[in-house]
mmCIF file of C-alpha atoms in Angstrom:
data_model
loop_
_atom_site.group_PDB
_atom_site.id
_atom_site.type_symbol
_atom_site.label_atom_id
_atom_site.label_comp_id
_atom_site.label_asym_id
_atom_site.label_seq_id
_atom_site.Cartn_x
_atom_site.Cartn_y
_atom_site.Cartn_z
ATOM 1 C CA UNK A 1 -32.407 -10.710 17.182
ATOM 2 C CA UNK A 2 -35.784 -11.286 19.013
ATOM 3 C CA UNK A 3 -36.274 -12.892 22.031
ATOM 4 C CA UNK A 4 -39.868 -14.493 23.376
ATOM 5 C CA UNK A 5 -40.746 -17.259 25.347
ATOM 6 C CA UNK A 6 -44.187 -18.995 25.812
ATOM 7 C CA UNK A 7 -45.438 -21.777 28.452
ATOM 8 C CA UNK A 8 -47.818 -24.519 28.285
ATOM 9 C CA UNK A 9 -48.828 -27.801 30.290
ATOM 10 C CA UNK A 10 -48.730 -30.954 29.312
ATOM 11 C CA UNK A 11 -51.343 -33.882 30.412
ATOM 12 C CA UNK A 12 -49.677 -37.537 30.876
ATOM 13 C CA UNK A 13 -52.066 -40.835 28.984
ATOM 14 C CA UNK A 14 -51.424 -42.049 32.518
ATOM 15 C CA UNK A 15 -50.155 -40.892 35.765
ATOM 16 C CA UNK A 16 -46.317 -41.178 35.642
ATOM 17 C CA UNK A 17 -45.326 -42.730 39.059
ATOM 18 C CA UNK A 18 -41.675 -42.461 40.626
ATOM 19 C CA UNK A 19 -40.753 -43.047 43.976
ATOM 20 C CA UNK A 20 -41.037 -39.153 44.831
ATOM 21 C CA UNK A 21 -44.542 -39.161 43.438
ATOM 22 C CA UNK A 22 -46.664 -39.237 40.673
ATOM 23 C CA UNK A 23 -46.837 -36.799 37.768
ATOM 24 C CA UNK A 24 -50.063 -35.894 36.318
ATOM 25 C CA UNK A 25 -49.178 -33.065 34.034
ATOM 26 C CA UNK A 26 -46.194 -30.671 33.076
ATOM 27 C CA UNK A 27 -45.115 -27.864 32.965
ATOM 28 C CA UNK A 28 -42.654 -26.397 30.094
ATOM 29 C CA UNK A 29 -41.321 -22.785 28.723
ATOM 30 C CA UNK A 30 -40.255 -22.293 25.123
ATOM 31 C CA UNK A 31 -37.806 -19.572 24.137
ATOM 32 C CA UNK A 32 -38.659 -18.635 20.563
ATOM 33 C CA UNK A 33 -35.646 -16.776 19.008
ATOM 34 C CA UNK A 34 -35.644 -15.138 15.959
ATOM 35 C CA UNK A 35 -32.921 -13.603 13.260
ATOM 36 C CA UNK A 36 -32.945 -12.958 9.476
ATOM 37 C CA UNK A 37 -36.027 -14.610 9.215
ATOM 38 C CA UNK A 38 -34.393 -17.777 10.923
ATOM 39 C CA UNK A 39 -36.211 -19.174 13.775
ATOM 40 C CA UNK A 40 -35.272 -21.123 16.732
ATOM 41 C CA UNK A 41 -36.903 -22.736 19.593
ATOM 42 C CA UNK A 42 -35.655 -24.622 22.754
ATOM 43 C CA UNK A 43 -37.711 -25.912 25.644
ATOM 44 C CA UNK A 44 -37.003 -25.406 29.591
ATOM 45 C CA UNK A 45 -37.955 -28.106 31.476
ATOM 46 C CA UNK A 46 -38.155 -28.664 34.925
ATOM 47 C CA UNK A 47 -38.853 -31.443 37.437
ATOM 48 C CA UNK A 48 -40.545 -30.158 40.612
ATOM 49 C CA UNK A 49 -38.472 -30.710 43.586
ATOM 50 C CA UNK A 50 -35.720 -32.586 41.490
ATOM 51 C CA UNK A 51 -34.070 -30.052 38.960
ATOM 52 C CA UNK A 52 -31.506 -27.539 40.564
ATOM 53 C CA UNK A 53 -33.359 -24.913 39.456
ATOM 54 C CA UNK A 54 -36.695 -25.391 40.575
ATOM 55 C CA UNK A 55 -38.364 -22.569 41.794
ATOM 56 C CA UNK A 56 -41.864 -20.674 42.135
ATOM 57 C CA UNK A 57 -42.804 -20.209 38.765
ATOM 58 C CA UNK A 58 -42.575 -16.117 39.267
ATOM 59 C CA UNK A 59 -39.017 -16.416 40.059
ATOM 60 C CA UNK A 60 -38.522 -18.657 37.134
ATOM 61 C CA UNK A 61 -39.818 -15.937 34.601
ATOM 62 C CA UNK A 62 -37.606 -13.196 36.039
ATOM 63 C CA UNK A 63 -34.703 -15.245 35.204
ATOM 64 C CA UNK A 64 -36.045 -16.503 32.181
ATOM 65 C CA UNK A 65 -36.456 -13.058 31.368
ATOM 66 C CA UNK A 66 -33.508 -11.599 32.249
ATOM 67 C CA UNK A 67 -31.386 -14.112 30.723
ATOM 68 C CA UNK A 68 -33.757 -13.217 27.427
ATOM 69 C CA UNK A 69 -32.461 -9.861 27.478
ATOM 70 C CA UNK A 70 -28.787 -10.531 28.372
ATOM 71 C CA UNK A 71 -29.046 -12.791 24.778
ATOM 72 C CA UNK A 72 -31.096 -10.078 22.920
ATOM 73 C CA UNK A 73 -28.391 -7.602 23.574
ATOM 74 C CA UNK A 74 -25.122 -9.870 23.324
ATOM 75 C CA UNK A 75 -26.227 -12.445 20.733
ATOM 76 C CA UNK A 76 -24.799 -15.522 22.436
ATOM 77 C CA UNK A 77 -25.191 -17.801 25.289
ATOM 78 C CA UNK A 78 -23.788 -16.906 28.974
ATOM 79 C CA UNK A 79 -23.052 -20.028 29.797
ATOM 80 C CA UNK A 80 -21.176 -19.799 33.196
ATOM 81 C CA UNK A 81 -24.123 -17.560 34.023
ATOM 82 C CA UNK A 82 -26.176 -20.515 33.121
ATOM 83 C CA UNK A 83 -24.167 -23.526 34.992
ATOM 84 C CA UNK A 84 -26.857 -23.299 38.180
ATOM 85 C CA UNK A 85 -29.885 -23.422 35.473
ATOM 86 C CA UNK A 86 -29.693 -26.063 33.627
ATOM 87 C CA UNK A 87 -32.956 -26.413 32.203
ATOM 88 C CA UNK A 88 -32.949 -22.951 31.008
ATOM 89 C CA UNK A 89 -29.332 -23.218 29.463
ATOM 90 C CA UNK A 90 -30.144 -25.957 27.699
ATOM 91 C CA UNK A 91 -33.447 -24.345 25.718
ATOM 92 C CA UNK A 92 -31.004 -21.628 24.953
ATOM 93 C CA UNK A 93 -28.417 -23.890 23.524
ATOM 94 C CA UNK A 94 -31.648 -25.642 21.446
ATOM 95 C CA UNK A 95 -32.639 -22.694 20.160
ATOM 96 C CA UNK A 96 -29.208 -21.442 18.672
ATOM 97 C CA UNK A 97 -28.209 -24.811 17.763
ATOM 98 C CA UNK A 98 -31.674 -25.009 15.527
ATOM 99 C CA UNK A 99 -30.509 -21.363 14.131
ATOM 100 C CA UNK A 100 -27.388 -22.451 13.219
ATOM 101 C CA UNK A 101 -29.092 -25.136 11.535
ATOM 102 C CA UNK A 102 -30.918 -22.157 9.515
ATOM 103 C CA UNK A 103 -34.400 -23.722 11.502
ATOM 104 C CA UNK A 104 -34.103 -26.863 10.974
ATOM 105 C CA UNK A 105 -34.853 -29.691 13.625
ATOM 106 C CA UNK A 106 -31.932 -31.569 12.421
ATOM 107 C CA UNK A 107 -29.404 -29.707 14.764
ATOM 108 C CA UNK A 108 -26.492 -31.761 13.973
ATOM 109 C CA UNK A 109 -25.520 -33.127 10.791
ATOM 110 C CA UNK A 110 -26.070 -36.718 11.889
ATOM 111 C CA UNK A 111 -27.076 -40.094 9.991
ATOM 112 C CA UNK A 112 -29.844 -39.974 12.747
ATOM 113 C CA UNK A 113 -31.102 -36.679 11.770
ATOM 114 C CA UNK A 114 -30.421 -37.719 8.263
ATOM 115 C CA UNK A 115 -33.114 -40.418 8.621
ATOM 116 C CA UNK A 116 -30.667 -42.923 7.992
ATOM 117 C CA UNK A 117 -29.833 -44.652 11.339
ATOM 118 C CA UNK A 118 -32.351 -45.002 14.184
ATOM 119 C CA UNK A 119 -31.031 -44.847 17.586
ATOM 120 C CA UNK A 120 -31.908 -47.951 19.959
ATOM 121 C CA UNK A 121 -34.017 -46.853 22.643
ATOM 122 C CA UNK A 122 -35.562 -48.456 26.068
ATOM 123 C CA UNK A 123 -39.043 -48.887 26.801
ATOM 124 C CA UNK A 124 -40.115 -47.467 30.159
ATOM 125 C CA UNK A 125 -41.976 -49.201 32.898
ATOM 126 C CA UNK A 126 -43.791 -46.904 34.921
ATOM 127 C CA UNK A 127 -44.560 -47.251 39.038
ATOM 128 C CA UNK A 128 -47.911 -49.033 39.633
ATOM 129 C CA UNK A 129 -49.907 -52.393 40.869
ATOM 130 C CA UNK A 130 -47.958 -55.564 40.593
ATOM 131 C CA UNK A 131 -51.149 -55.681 37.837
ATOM 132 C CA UNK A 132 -50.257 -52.440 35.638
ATOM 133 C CA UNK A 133 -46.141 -52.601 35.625
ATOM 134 C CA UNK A 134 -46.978 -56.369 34.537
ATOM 135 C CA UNK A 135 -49.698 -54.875 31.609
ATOM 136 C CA UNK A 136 -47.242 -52.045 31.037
ATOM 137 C CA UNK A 137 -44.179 -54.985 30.465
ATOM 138 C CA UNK A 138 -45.983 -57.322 28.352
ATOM 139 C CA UNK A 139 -47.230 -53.989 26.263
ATOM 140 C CA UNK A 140 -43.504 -52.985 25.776
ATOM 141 C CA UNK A 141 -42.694 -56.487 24.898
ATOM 142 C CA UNK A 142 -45.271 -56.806 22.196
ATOM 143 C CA UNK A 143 -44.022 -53.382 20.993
ATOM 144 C CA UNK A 144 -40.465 -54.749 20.025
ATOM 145 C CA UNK A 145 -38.245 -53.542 23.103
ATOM 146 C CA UNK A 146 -35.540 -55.590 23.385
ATOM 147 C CA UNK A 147 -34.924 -53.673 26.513
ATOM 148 C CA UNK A 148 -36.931 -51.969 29.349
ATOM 149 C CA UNK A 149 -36.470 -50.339 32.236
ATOM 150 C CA UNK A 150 -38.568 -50.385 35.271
ATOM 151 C CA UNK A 151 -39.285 -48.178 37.869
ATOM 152 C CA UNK A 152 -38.648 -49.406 41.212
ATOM 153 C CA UNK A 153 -39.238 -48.487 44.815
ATOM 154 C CA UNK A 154 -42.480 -47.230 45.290
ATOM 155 C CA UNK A 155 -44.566 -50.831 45.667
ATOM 156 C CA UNK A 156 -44.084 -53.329 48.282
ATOM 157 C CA UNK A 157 -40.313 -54.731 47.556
ATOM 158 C CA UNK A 158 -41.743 -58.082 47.365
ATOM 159 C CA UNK A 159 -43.865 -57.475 44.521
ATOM 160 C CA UNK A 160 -41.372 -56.157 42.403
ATOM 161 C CA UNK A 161 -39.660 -58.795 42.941
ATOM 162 C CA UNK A 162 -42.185 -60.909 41.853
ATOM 163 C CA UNK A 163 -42.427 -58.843 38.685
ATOM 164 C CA UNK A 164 -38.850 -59.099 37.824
ATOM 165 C CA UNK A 165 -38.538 -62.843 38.494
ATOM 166 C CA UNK A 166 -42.031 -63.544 36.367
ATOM 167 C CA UNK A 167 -40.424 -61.844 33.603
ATOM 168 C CA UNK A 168 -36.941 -63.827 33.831
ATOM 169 C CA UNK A 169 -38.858 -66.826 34.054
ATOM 170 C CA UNK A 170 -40.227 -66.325 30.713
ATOM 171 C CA UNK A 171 -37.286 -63.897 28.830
ATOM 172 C CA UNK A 172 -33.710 -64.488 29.513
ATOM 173 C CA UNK A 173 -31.011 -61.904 29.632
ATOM 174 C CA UNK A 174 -30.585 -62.616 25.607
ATOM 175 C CA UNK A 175 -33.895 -61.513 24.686
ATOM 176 C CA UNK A 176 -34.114 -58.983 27.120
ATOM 177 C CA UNK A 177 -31.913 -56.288 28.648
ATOM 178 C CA UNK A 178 -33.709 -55.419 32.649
ATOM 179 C CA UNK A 179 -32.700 -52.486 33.807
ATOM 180 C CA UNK A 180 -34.231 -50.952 37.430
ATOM 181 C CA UNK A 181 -34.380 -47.058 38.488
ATOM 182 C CA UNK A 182 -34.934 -46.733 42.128
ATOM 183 C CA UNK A 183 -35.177 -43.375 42.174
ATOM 184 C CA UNK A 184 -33.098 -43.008 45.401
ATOM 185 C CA UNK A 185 -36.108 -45.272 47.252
ATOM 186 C CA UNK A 186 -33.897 -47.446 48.765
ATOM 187 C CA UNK A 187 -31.968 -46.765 51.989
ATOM 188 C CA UNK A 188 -28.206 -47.374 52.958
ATOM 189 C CA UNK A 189 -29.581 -49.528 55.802
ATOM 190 C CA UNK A 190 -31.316 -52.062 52.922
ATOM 191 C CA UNK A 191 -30.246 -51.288 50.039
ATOM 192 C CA UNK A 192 -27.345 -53.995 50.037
ATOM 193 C CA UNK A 193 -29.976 -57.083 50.226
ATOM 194 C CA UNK A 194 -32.097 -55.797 48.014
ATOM 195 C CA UNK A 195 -29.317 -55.621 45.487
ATOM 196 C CA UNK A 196 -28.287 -58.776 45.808
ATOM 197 C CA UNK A 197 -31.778 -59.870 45.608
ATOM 198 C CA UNK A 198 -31.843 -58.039 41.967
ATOM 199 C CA UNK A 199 -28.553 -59.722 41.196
ATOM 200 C CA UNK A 200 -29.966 -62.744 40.763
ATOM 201 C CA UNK A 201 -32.363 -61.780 37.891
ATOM 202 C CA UNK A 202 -29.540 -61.067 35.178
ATOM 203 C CA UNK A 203 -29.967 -57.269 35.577
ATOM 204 C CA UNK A 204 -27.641 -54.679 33.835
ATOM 205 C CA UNK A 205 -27.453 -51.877 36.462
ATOM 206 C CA UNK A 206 -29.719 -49.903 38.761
ATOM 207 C CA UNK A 207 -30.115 -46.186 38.933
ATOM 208 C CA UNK A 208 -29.612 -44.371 41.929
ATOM 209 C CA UNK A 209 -30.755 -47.030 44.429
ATOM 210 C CA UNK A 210 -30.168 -44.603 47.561
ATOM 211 C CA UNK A 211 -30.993 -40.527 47.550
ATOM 212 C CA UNK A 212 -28.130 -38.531 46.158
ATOM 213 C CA UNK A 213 -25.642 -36.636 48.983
ATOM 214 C CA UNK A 214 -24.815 -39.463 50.597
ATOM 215 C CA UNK A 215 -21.650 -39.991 48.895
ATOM 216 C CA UNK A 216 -19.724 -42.296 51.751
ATOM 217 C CA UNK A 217 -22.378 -44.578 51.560
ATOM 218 C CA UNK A 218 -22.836 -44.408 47.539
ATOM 219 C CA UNK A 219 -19.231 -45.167 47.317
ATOM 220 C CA UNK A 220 -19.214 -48.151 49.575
ATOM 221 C CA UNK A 221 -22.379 -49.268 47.771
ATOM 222 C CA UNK A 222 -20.776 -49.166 44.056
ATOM 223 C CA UNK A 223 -17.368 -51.112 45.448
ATOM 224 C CA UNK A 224 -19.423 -53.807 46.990
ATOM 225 C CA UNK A 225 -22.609 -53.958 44.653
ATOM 226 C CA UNK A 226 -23.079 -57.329 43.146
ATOM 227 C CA UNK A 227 -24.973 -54.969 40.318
ATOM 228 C CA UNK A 228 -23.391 -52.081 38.241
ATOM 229 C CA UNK A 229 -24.554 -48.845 39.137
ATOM 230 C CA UNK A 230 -25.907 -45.999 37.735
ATOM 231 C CA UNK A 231 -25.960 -42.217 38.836
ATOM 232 C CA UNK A 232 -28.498 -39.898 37.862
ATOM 233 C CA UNK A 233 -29.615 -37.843 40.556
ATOM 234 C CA UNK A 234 -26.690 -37.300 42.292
ATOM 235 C CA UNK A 235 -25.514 -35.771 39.230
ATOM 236 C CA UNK A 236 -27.880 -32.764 39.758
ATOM 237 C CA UNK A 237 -26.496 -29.595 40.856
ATOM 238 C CA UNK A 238 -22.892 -30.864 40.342
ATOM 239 C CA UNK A 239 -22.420 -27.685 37.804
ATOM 240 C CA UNK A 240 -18.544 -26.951 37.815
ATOM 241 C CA UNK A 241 -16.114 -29.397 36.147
ATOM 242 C CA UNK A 242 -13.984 -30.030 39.543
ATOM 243 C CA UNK A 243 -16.618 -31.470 41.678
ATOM 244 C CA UNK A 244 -17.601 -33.648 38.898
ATOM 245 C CA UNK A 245 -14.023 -34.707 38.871
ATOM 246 C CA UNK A 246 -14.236 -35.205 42.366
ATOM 247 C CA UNK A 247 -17.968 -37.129 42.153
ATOM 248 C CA UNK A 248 -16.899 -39.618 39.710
ATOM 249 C CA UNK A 249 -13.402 -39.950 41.495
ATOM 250 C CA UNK A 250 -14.737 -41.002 44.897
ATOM 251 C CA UNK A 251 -17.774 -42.471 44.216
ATOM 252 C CA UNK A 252 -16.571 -44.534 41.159
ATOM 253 C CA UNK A 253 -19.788 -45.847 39.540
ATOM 254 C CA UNK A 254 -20.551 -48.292 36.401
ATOM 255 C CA UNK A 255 -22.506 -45.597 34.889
ATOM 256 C CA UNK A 256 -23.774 -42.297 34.897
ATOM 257 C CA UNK A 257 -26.988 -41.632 33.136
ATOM 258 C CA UNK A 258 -27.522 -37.550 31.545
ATOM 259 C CA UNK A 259 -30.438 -35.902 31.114
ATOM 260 C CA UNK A 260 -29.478 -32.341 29.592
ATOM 261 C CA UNK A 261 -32.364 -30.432 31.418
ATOM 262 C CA UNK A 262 -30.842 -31.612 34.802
ATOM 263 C CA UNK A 263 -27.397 -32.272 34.203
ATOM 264 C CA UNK A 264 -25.823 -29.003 32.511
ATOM 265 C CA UNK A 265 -27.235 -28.712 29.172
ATOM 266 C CA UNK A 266 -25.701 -30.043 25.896
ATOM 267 C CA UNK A 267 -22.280 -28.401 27.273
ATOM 268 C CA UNK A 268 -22.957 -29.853 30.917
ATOM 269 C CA UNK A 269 -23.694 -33.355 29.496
ATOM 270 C CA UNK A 270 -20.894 -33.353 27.086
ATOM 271 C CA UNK A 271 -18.642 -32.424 29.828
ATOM 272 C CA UNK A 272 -20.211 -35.324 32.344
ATOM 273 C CA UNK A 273 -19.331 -37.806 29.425
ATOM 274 C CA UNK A 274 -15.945 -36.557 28.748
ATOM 275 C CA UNK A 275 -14.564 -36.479 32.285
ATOM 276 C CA UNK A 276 -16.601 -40.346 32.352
ATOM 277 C CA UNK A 277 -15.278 -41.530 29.291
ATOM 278 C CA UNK A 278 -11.539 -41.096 31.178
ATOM 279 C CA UNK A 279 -12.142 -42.553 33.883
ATOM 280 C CA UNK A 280 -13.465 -45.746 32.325
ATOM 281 C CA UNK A 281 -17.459 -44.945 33.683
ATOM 282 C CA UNK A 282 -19.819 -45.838 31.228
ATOM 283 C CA UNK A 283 -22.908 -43.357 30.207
ATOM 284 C CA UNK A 284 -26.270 -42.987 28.387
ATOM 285 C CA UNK A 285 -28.427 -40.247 27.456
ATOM 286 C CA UNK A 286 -32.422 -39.845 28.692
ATOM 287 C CA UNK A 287 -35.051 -37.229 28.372
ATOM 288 C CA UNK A 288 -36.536 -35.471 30.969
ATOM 289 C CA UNK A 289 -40.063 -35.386 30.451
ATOM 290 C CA UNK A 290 -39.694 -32.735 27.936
ATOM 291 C CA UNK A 291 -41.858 -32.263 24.911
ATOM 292 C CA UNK A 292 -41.230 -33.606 21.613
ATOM 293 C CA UNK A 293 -39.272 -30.051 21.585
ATOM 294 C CA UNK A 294 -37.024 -31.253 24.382
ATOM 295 C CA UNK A 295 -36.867 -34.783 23.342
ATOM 296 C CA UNK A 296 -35.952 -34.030 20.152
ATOM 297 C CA UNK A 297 -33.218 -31.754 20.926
ATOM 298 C CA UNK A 298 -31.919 -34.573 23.123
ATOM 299 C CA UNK A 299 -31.730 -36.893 20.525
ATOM 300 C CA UNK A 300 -30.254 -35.131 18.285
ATOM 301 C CA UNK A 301 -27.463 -34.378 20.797
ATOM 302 C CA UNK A 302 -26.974 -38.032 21.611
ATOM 303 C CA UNK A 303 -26.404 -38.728 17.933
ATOM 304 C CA UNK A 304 -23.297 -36.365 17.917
ATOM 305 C CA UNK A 305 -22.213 -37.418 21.329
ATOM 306 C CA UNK A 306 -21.977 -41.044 21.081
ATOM 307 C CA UNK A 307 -21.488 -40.900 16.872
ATOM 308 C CA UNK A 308 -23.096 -43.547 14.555
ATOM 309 C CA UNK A 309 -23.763 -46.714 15.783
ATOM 310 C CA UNK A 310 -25.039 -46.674 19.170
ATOM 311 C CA UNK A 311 -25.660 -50.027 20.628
ATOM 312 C CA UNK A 312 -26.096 -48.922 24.510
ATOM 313 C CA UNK A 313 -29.993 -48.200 24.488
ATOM 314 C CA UNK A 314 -30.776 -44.277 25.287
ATOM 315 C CA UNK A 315 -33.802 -43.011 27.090
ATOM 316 C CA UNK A 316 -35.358 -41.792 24.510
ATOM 317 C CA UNK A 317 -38.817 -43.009 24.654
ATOM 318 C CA UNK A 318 -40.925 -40.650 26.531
ATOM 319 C CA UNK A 319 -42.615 -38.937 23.123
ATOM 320 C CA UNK A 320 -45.556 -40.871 23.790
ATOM 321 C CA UNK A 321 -46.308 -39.975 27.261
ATOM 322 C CA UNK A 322 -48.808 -36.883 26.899
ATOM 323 C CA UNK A 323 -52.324 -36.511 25.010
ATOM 324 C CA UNK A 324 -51.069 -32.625 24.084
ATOM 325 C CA UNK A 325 -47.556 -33.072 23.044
ATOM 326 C CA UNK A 326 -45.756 -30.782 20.324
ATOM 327 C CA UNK A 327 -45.669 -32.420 17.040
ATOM 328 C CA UNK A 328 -42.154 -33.002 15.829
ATOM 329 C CA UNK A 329 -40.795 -35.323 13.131
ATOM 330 C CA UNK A 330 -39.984 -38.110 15.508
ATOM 331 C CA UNK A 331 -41.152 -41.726 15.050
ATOM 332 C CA UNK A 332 -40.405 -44.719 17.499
ATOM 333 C CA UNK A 333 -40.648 -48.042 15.348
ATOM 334 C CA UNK A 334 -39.508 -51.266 16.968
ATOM 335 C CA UNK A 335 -36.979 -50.318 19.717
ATOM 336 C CA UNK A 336 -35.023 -47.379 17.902
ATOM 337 C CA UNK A 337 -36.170 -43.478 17.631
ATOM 338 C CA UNK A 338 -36.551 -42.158 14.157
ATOM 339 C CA UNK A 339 -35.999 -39.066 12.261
ATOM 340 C CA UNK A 340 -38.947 -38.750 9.793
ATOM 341 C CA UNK A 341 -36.747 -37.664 6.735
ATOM 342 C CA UNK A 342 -37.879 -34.265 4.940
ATOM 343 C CA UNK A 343 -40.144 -32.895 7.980
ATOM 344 C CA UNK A 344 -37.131 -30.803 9.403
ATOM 345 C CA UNK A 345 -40.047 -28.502 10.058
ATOM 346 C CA UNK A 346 -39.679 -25.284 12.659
ATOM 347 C CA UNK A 347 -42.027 -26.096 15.481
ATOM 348 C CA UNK A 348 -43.779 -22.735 16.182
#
């Protein structure tokens, strides 16, 4: 078995605004590993100052190299190793899971990687003017979305209010599904009014309206929230299957949403909806600004997660993002994510 891993940086169409900042570019690493002639390749993905393992990118190799060698010599995965480096275990699990699919892209014997089922996807809203999230709405509209999600936050409140209430004016809740992501920018002192303010514009849940580690007050906000909630930050760093018992037992939300770079991996993710799934919490599945590489990977996992059939949209639709992006056989027509059939190709 051979072990390599190569980096590159990825330019956005258009700066990607969140309530922490704006992204401009990116930054991945691609373990390439190779048996028999069979190759496999997973991507590691980070967020600056959001993933648990972010780090100075030196420090990043020497575990990236370290945990190369641990895999070279023992042939699998060490994933309790792995549990604080999520991004990392998951382009390890990528990269065996397309070697056990003897290099294909289709990872898991799906009816999505089959090409026979798309998977219904969300269009994404980025930060901006009250002038470019409206552009950016109408654009997703035109494109087929029957559901979008907007980034929230970062503008004066009163203008995205504006925004959301222009857009119910003219689309009901039956043609289409609003979802907000506040990327923590609200704060326990307002974050109460301002969800009762979005309550009144039909939407289905917002994403972590106040920063994550503020559990007491998430709780309190889920129990009296005239919207369903959604967790995805808070998630982060939450590695060992107690404390997410404990998370999802005390703070109790609607939803928890997974990104596999952030959230544990394919076995981190499937553990998050597991331990959800008993409780009664609902979940869905996004990227994390990954490549096609990455994106691919976590669509293909979704598909054997959630099985055929998935009505609740995924976050799926970030393959468009970059100029430079990895070419993989992924196709977004209408609102669902495609496998192009017979271009199982080995990205190299």
């Amino acid at each position: 078995m051979k072990i390599s891993y190569t980096d590159r940086v990825l330019h956005f169409k258009q700066p990607a605004g969140t309530s922490r900042g704006v992204y401009t570019t990116h930054h991945s690493y691609y373990v390439r590993i190779e048996q028999d002639g069979v190759v496999g390749i997973g991507e590691c993905s980070v967020l600056p100052d959001l993933s648990s393992d972010t780090m100075p990118a030196k420090r990043y190799e020497q575990i990236l190299n370290k945990v190369c060698g641990f895999v070279e010599k023992t042939g699998g995965i060490p994933y309790e190793m792995l549990r604080p480096y999520p991004s990392i275990l998951f382009g390890f699990e990528t990269a065996f899971a397309q070697m056990d699919a003897k290099g294909s892209t289709a990872l898991f014997d799906t009816p999505f990687s089959r090409g026979e089922e798309g998977i219904t996807i969300n269009g994404l809203v980025w930060m901006g003017t009250f002038e470019e999230m409206y552009a950016r709405m109408e654009e997703k509209l035109k494109a087929g979305f029957r559901c979008v999600k907007l980034k929230i936050g970062a503008i004066d409140w009163q203008k995205e209010i504006a925004l959301i209430k222009h857009i119910r004016q003219y689309f009901s809740r039956d043609q289409i599904e609003l979802r907000v992501d506040a990327n923590g920018g609200f704060t326990p002192e307002n974050a109460m009014s301002r969800l009762e303010e979005l309550s009144r514009y039909d939407i289905h849940s917002i994403e972590q309206p106040i920063r994550q580690h503020q559990w007491r007050e998430m709780a309190r906000l889920c129990r009296e929230s005239p919207l369903p909630i959604a967790l995805d930050e808070e998630l982060i760093g939450v590695n060992q299957p107690d404390m997410k018992r404990r998370l999802l037992e005390e703070i109790r939300p609607a939803y928890i949403v997974l990104k596999p770079s952030l959230h544990g991996g394919m076995m981190g993710t499937r553990e998050w909806i597991s331990l959800a799934q008993e409780r009664g919490i609902g979940s869905w599945i996004t990227s994390a600004l990954e490549s096609n590489i990455g994106l691919n990977a976590v669509a293909q996992l979704c598909a054997d997660v959630y099985g055929p059939g998935i009505t609740m949209p995924q976050g799926l639709g970030t393959g468009l993002l970059y100029t430079d992006n990895i070419d993989m056989p992924l196709e977004i027509r209408g609102d669902k994510l495609w496998t192009i059939q017979n271009e199982h190709h080995v990205a190299e």
